[in-house]
Amino acid sequence: MALLDTWRDMAYSETANKGDLQRLWTDYFQKEKDIYAELLKNPDEVVSGTVAELAEKYGIDIMTMTGFLDGINDSLKEANPIEEMEEDTEVSLAFDKELLYKNMVAAGADWLYELPEWEEIFDEDKRKELYREQKLSMTVVKPDKVYPNDPCPCGSGKKYKKCCGKKG
């Protein structure tokens, strides 16, 4: 079974004890935060290696590294083959800084997008702008309702009920 399947079966288990799952995620989030803090210290350095090498580099187990690779994949300049990766698969952590920040915001991961390392990468205005852009991209805007006596949105000048709103 590929690493990703094993990680997802473990981390998103329907049958696992809820306390065990909570401990797994609490532990994972702390390790994830530590790795991001390290990566953000040199954001232009391309960190790469096998899954096993990166797990060793950051002092974590293979499953935690697999979860991290799953989480960062959408923020990378070039996606890793996470669906079929094994311990000896070469992966890269070359991330797009703006995309990573926005994805952290989208995930609601304030413990990540509020890391002090971001302050050296983007000034406060830029971080606010990226935050705002991400939040707006997730906002659903419903069009205004057109009532029968309103001017028709097609621009004819007629009332909606006498134009496009006519029942046939």
PDB file of C-alpha atoms in Angstrom:
ATOM      1  CA  MET A   1       0.000   0.000   0.000  1.00  0.00           C
ATOM      2  CA  ALA A   2       1.336   3.441  -0.909  1.00  0.00           C
ATOM      3  CA  LEU A   3       2.407   5.652   2.002  1.00  0.00           C
ATOM      4  CA  LEU A   4      -0.372   8.174   1.366  1.00  0.00           C
ATOM      5  CA  ASP A   5      -3.090   5.512   1.648  1.00  0.00           C
ATOM      6  CA  THR A   6      -1.586   4.272   4.910  1.00  0.00           C
ATOM      7  CA  TRP A   7      -1.400   7.839   6.284  1.00  0.00           C
ATOM      8  CA  ARG A   8      -4.974   8.658   5.311  1.00  0.00           C
ATOM      9  CA  ASP A   9      -6.304   5.369   6.711  1.00  0.00           C
ATOM     10  CA  MET A  10      -4.582   6.171  10.005  1.00  0.00           C
ATOM     11  CA  ALA A  11      -5.256   9.928  10.231  1.00  0.00           C
ATOM     12  CA  TYR A  12      -8.854   9.855   9.016  1.00  0.00           C
ATOM     13  CA  SER A  13      -9.892   6.509  10.508  1.00  0.00           C
ATOM     14  CA  GLU A  14     -13.606   6.086  11.201  1.00  0.00           C
ATOM     15  CA  THR A  15     -12.956   3.244  13.641  1.00  0.00           C
ATOM     16  CA  ALA A  16     -10.060   4.651  15.676  1.00  0.00           C
ATOM     17  CA  ASN A  17     -10.488   5.792  19.255  1.00  0.00           C
ATOM     18  CA  LYS A  18     -11.288   9.543  19.177  1.00  0.00           C
ATOM     19  CA  GLY A  19      -8.699  10.272  21.869  1.00  0.00           C
ATOM     20  CA  ASP A  20      -6.016   8.490  19.847  1.00  0.00           C
ATOM     21  CA  LEU A  21      -6.932  10.478  16.745  1.00  0.00           C
ATOM     22  CA  GLN A  22      -6.881  13.737  18.690  1.00  0.00           C
ATOM     23  CA  ARG A  23      -3.413  12.921  20.071  1.00  0.00           C
ATOM     24  CA  LEU A  24      -2.195  11.980  16.574  1.00  0.00           C
ATOM     25  CA  TRP A  25      -3.356  15.335  15.157  1.00  0.00           C
ATOM     26  CA  THR A  26      -2.077  17.388  18.107  1.00  0.00           C
ATOM     27  CA  ASP A  27       1.329  15.761  17.697  1.00  0.00           C
ATOM     28  CA  TYR A  28       1.189  16.171  13.902  1.00  0.00           C
ATOM     29  CA  PHE A  29       0.306  19.890  14.047  1.00  0.00           C
ATOM     30  CA  GLN A  30       3.240  20.636  16.374  1.00  0.00           C
ATOM     31  CA  LYS A  31       5.673  18.793  14.090  1.00  0.00           C
ATOM     32  CA  GLU A  32       4.166  20.471  11.023  1.00  0.00           C
ATOM     33  CA  LYS A  33       4.612  23.890  12.656  1.00  0.00           C
ATOM     34  CA  ASP A  34       8.267  23.103  13.434  1.00  0.00           C
ATOM     35  CA  ILE A  35       8.974  22.026   9.839  1.00  0.00           C
ATOM     36  CA  TYR A  36       7.324  25.131   8.379  1.00  0.00           C
ATOM     37  CA  ALA A  37       9.243  27.372  10.786  1.00  0.00           C
ATOM     38  CA  GLU A  38      12.454  25.738   9.532  1.00  0.00           C
ATOM     39  CA  LEU A  39      11.478  25.977   5.838  1.00  0.00           C
ATOM     40  CA  LEU A  40      10.441  29.634   6.141  1.00  0.00           C
ATOM     41  CA  LYS A  41      13.826  30.645   7.563  1.00  0.00           C
ATOM     42  CA  ASN A  42      15.271  30.098   4.054  1.00  0.00           C
ATOM     43  CA  PRO A  43      12.195  30.261   1.809  1.00  0.00           C
ATOM     44  CA  ASP A  44      14.176  30.266  -1.454  1.00  0.00           C
ATOM     45  CA  GLU A  45      16.274  27.212  -0.568  1.00  0.00           C
ATOM     46  CA  VAL A  46      14.940  24.128  -2.357  1.00  0.00           C
ATOM     47  CA  VAL A  47      14.778  21.265   0.119  1.00  0.00           C
ATOM     48  CA  SER A  48      14.576  17.871  -1.544  1.00  0.00           C
ATOM     49  CA  GLY A  49      15.404  14.219  -0.990  1.00  0.00           C
ATOM     50  CA  THR A  50      13.620  10.940  -0.517  1.00  0.00           C
ATOM     51  CA  VAL A  51      10.656  10.744   1.836  1.00  0.00           C
ATOM     52  CA  ALA A  52      12.843   8.810   4.304  1.00  0.00           C
ATOM     53  CA  GLU A  53      15.697  11.356   4.077  1.00  0.00           C
ATOM     54  CA  LEU A  54      13.364  14.291   4.744  1.00  0.00           C
ATOM     55  CA  ALA A  55      11.735  12.468   7.672  1.00  0.00           C
ATOM     56  CA  GLU A  56      15.211  11.956   9.140  1.00  0.00           C
ATOM     57  CA  LYS A  57      16.233  15.565   8.406  1.00  0.00           C
ATOM     58  CA  TYR A  58      13.266  16.906  10.381  1.00  0.00           C
ATOM     59  CA  GLY A  59      13.408  14.210  13.070  1.00  0.00           C
ATOM     60  CA  ILE A  60       9.961  12.766  12.380  1.00  0.00           C
ATOM     61  CA  ASP A  61       8.573   9.380  11.387  1.00  0.00           C
ATOM     62  CA  ILE A  62       7.699   8.390   7.813  1.00  0.00           C
ATOM     63  CA  MET A  63       3.928   8.678   8.370  1.00  0.00           C
ATOM     64  CA  THR A  64       4.194  12.226   9.728  1.00  0.00           C
ATOM     65  CA  MET A  65       6.378  13.166   6.749  1.00  0.00           C
ATOM     66  CA  THR A  66       3.780  11.626   4.447  1.00  0.00           C
ATOM     67  CA  GLY A  67       1.061  13.769   6.053  1.00  0.00           C
ATOM     68  CA  PHE A  68       3.251  16.849   5.705  1.00  0.00           C
ATOM     69  CA  LEU A  69       3.894  16.114   2.013  1.00  0.00           C
ATOM     70  CA  ASP A  70       0.158  15.645   1.495  1.00  0.00           C
ATOM     71  CA  GLY A  71      -0.535  19.000   3.159  1.00  0.00           C
ATOM     72  CA  ILE A  72       2.093  21.047   1.319  1.00  0.00           C
ATOM     73  CA  ASN A  73       1.555  19.484  -2.113  1.00  0.00           C
ATOM     74  CA  ASP A  74      -0.954  22.106  -3.354  1.00  0.00           C
ATOM     75  CA  SER A  75       1.520  24.874  -2.437  1.00  0.00           C
ATOM     76  CA  LEU A  76       4.495  23.489  -4.337  1.00  0.00           C
ATOM     77  CA  LYS A  77       5.898  24.908  -7.557  1.00  0.00           C
ATOM     78  CA  GLU A  78       5.794  21.352  -8.907  1.00  0.00           C
ATOM     79  CA  ALA A  79       3.570  18.739  -7.239  1.00  0.00           C
ATOM     80  CA  ASN A  80       5.128  15.571  -5.858  1.00  0.00           C
ATOM     81  CA  PRO A  81       3.788  12.139  -6.911  1.00  0.00           C
ATOM     82  CA  ILE A  82       2.143  11.721  -3.513  1.00  0.00           C
ATOM     83  CA  GLU A  83      -0.448   9.143  -4.610  1.00  0.00           C
ATOM     84  CA  GLU A  84       2.200   6.504  -5.322  1.00  0.00           C
ATOM     85  CA  MET A  85       5.171   7.671  -3.257  1.00  0.00           C
ATOM     86  CA  GLU A  86       7.151   5.263  -1.113  1.00  0.00           C
ATOM     87  CA  GLU A  87      10.016   5.838   1.351  1.00  0.00           C
ATOM     88  CA  ASP A  88      12.586   6.007  -1.461  1.00  0.00           C
ATOM     89  CA  THR A  89      10.597   8.393  -3.700  1.00  0.00           C
ATOM     90  CA  GLU A  90      12.449  11.657  -4.458  1.00  0.00           C
ATOM     91  CA  VAL A  91      10.367  14.669  -3.416  1.00  0.00           C
ATOM     92  CA  SER A  92      10.878  18.418  -3.343  1.00  0.00           C
ATOM     93  CA  LEU A  93       9.589  21.053  -0.935  1.00  0.00           C
ATOM     94  CA  ALA A  94      10.083  23.968  -3.370  1.00  0.00           C
ATOM     95  CA  PHE A  95       7.010  26.017  -2.491  1.00  0.00           C
ATOM     96  CA  ASP A  96       5.364  29.113  -3.917  1.00  0.00           C
ATOM     97  CA  LYS A  97       5.458  31.563  -0.977  1.00  0.00           C
ATOM     98  CA  GLU A  98       2.212  33.414  -1.775  1.00  0.00           C
ATOM     99  CA  LEU A  99       0.338  30.215  -2.547  1.00  0.00           C
ATOM    100  CA  LEU A 100       1.573  28.568   0.656  1.00  0.00           C
ATOM    101  CA  TYR A 101       0.465  31.556   2.743  1.00  0.00           C
ATOM    102  CA  LYS A 102      -2.973  31.595   1.088  1.00  0.00           C
ATOM    103  CA  ASN A 103      -3.391  27.828   1.512  1.00  0.00           C
ATOM    104  CA  MET A 104      -2.568  28.161   5.211  1.00  0.00           C
ATOM    105  CA  VAL A 105      -5.264  30.845   5.462  1.00  0.00           C
ATOM    106  CA  ALA A 106      -7.726  28.666   3.529  1.00  0.00           C
ATOM    107  CA  ALA A 107      -7.075  25.787   5.929  1.00  0.00           C
ATOM    108  CA  GLY A 108      -7.733  28.072   8.897  1.00  0.00           C
ATOM    109  CA  ALA A 109      -4.246  27.192  10.166  1.00  0.00           C
ATOM    110  CA  ASP A 110      -3.524  30.377  12.130  1.00  0.00           C
ATOM    111  CA  TRP A 111      -0.669  28.586  13.939  1.00  0.00           C
ATOM    112  CA  LEU A 112       1.027  28.413  10.523  1.00  0.00           C
ATOM    113  CA  TYR A 113       0.169  31.671   8.768  1.00  0.00           C
ATOM    114  CA  GLU A 114       0.962  33.583  11.972  1.00  0.00           C
ATOM    115  CA  LEU A 115       4.454  32.077  12.290  1.00  0.00           C
ATOM    116  CA  PRO A 116       6.955  34.891  12.983  1.00  0.00           C
ATOM    117  CA  GLU A 117       9.103  33.636  10.065  1.00  0.00           C
ATOM    118  CA  TRP A 118       6.529  35.090   7.646  1.00  0.00           C
ATOM    119  CA  GLU A 119       7.484  38.598   8.851  1.00  0.00           C
ATOM    120  CA  GLU A 120      10.866  38.285   7.111  1.00  0.00           C
ATOM    121  CA  ILE A 121       9.207  37.138   3.872  1.00  0.00           C
ATOM    122  CA  PHE A 122       6.228  39.489   3.540  1.00  0.00           C
ATOM    123  CA  ASP A 123       5.642  42.812   5.279  1.00  0.00           C
ATOM    124  CA  GLU A 124       2.439  43.258   7.270  1.00  0.00           C
ATOM    125  CA  ASP A 125       0.577  44.930   4.371  1.00  0.00           C
ATOM    126  CA  LYS A 126       1.446  42.092   1.991  1.00  0.00           C
ATOM    127  CA  ARG A 127       0.307  39.463   4.529  1.00  0.00           C
ATOM    128  CA  LYS A 128      -2.984  41.342   5.024  1.00  0.00           C
ATOM    129  CA  GLU A 129      -3.443  41.582   1.255  1.00  0.00           C
ATOM    130  CA  LEU A 130      -2.822  37.839   0.760  1.00  0.00           C
ATOM    131  CA  TYR A 131      -5.151  37.026   3.674  1.00  0.00           C
ATOM    132  CA  ARG A 132      -7.876  39.229   2.205  1.00  0.00           C
ATOM    133  CA  GLU A 133      -7.456  37.812  -1.317  1.00  0.00           C
ATOM    134  CA  GLN A 134      -7.783  34.281   0.022  1.00  0.00           C
ATOM    135  CA  LYS A 135     -10.836  35.045   2.154  1.00  0.00           C
ATOM    136  CA  LEU A 136     -12.544  36.839  -0.744  1.00  0.00           C
ATOM    137  CA  SER A 137     -11.849  33.932  -3.091  1.00  0.00           C
ATOM    138  CA  MET A 138     -13.854  31.715  -0.741  1.00  0.00           C
ATOM    139  CA  THR A 139     -16.811  34.123  -0.456  1.00  0.00           C
ATOM    140  CA  VAL A 140     -19.902  33.196  -2.434  1.00  0.00           C
ATOM    141  CA  VAL A 141     -21.696  36.237  -3.852  1.00  0.00           C
ATOM    142  CA  LYS A 142     -25.333  35.677  -4.758  1.00  0.00           C
ATOM    143  CA  PRO A 143     -26.702  37.846  -7.557  1.00  0.00           C
ATOM    144  CA  ASP A 144     -29.451  40.283  -6.608  1.00  0.00           C
ATOM    145  CA  LYS A 145     -32.965  38.911  -6.996  1.00  0.00           C
ATOM    146  CA  VAL A 146     -34.910  40.439  -9.862  1.00  0.00           C
ATOM    147  CA  TYR A 147     -38.522  41.263  -8.994  1.00  0.00           C
ATOM    148  CA  PRO A 148     -41.333  41.460 -11.593  1.00  0.00           C
ATOM    149  CA  ASN A 149     -41.580  45.287 -11.571  1.00  0.00           C
ATOM    150  CA  ASP A 150     -37.792  45.852 -11.720  1.00  0.00           C
ATOM    151  CA  PRO A 151     -36.185  46.991 -14.976  1.00  0.00           C
ATOM    152  CA  CYS A 152     -35.172  43.913 -16.967  1.00  0.00           C
ATOM    153  CA  PRO A 153     -31.478  43.042 -16.539  1.00  0.00           C
ATOM    154  CA  CYS A 154     -31.183  42.479 -20.316  1.00  0.00           C
ATOM    155  CA  GLY A 155     -31.217  46.270 -20.756  1.00  0.00           C
ATOM    156  CA  SER A 156     -34.391  46.526 -22.891  1.00  0.00           C
ATOM    157  CA  GLY A 157     -35.883  49.218 -20.652  1.00  0.00           C
ATOM    158  CA  LYS A 158     -39.028  47.155 -20.096  1.00  0.00           C
ATOM    159  CA  LYS A 159     -40.165  45.789 -16.785  1.00  0.00           C
ATOM    160  CA  TYR A 160     -38.821  42.320 -16.087  1.00  0.00           C
ATOM    161  CA  LYS A 161     -42.360  40.820 -16.051  1.00  0.00           C
ATOM    162  CA  LYS A 162     -43.041  42.190 -19.580  1.00  0.00           C
ATOM    163  CA  CYS A 163     -39.660  41.031 -20.976  1.00  0.00           C
ATOM    164  CA  CYS A 164     -37.409  38.159 -19.911  1.00  0.00           C
ATOM    165  CA  GLY A 165     -39.617  37.272 -16.951  1.00  0.00           C
ATOM    166  CA  LYS A 166     -42.654  36.521 -19.134  1.00  0.00           C
ATOM    167  CA  LYS A 167     -44.216  33.191 -18.443  1.00  0.00           C
ATOM    168  CA  GLY A 168     -44.566  31.400 -21.710  1.00  0.00           C
TER     169      GLY A 168
END
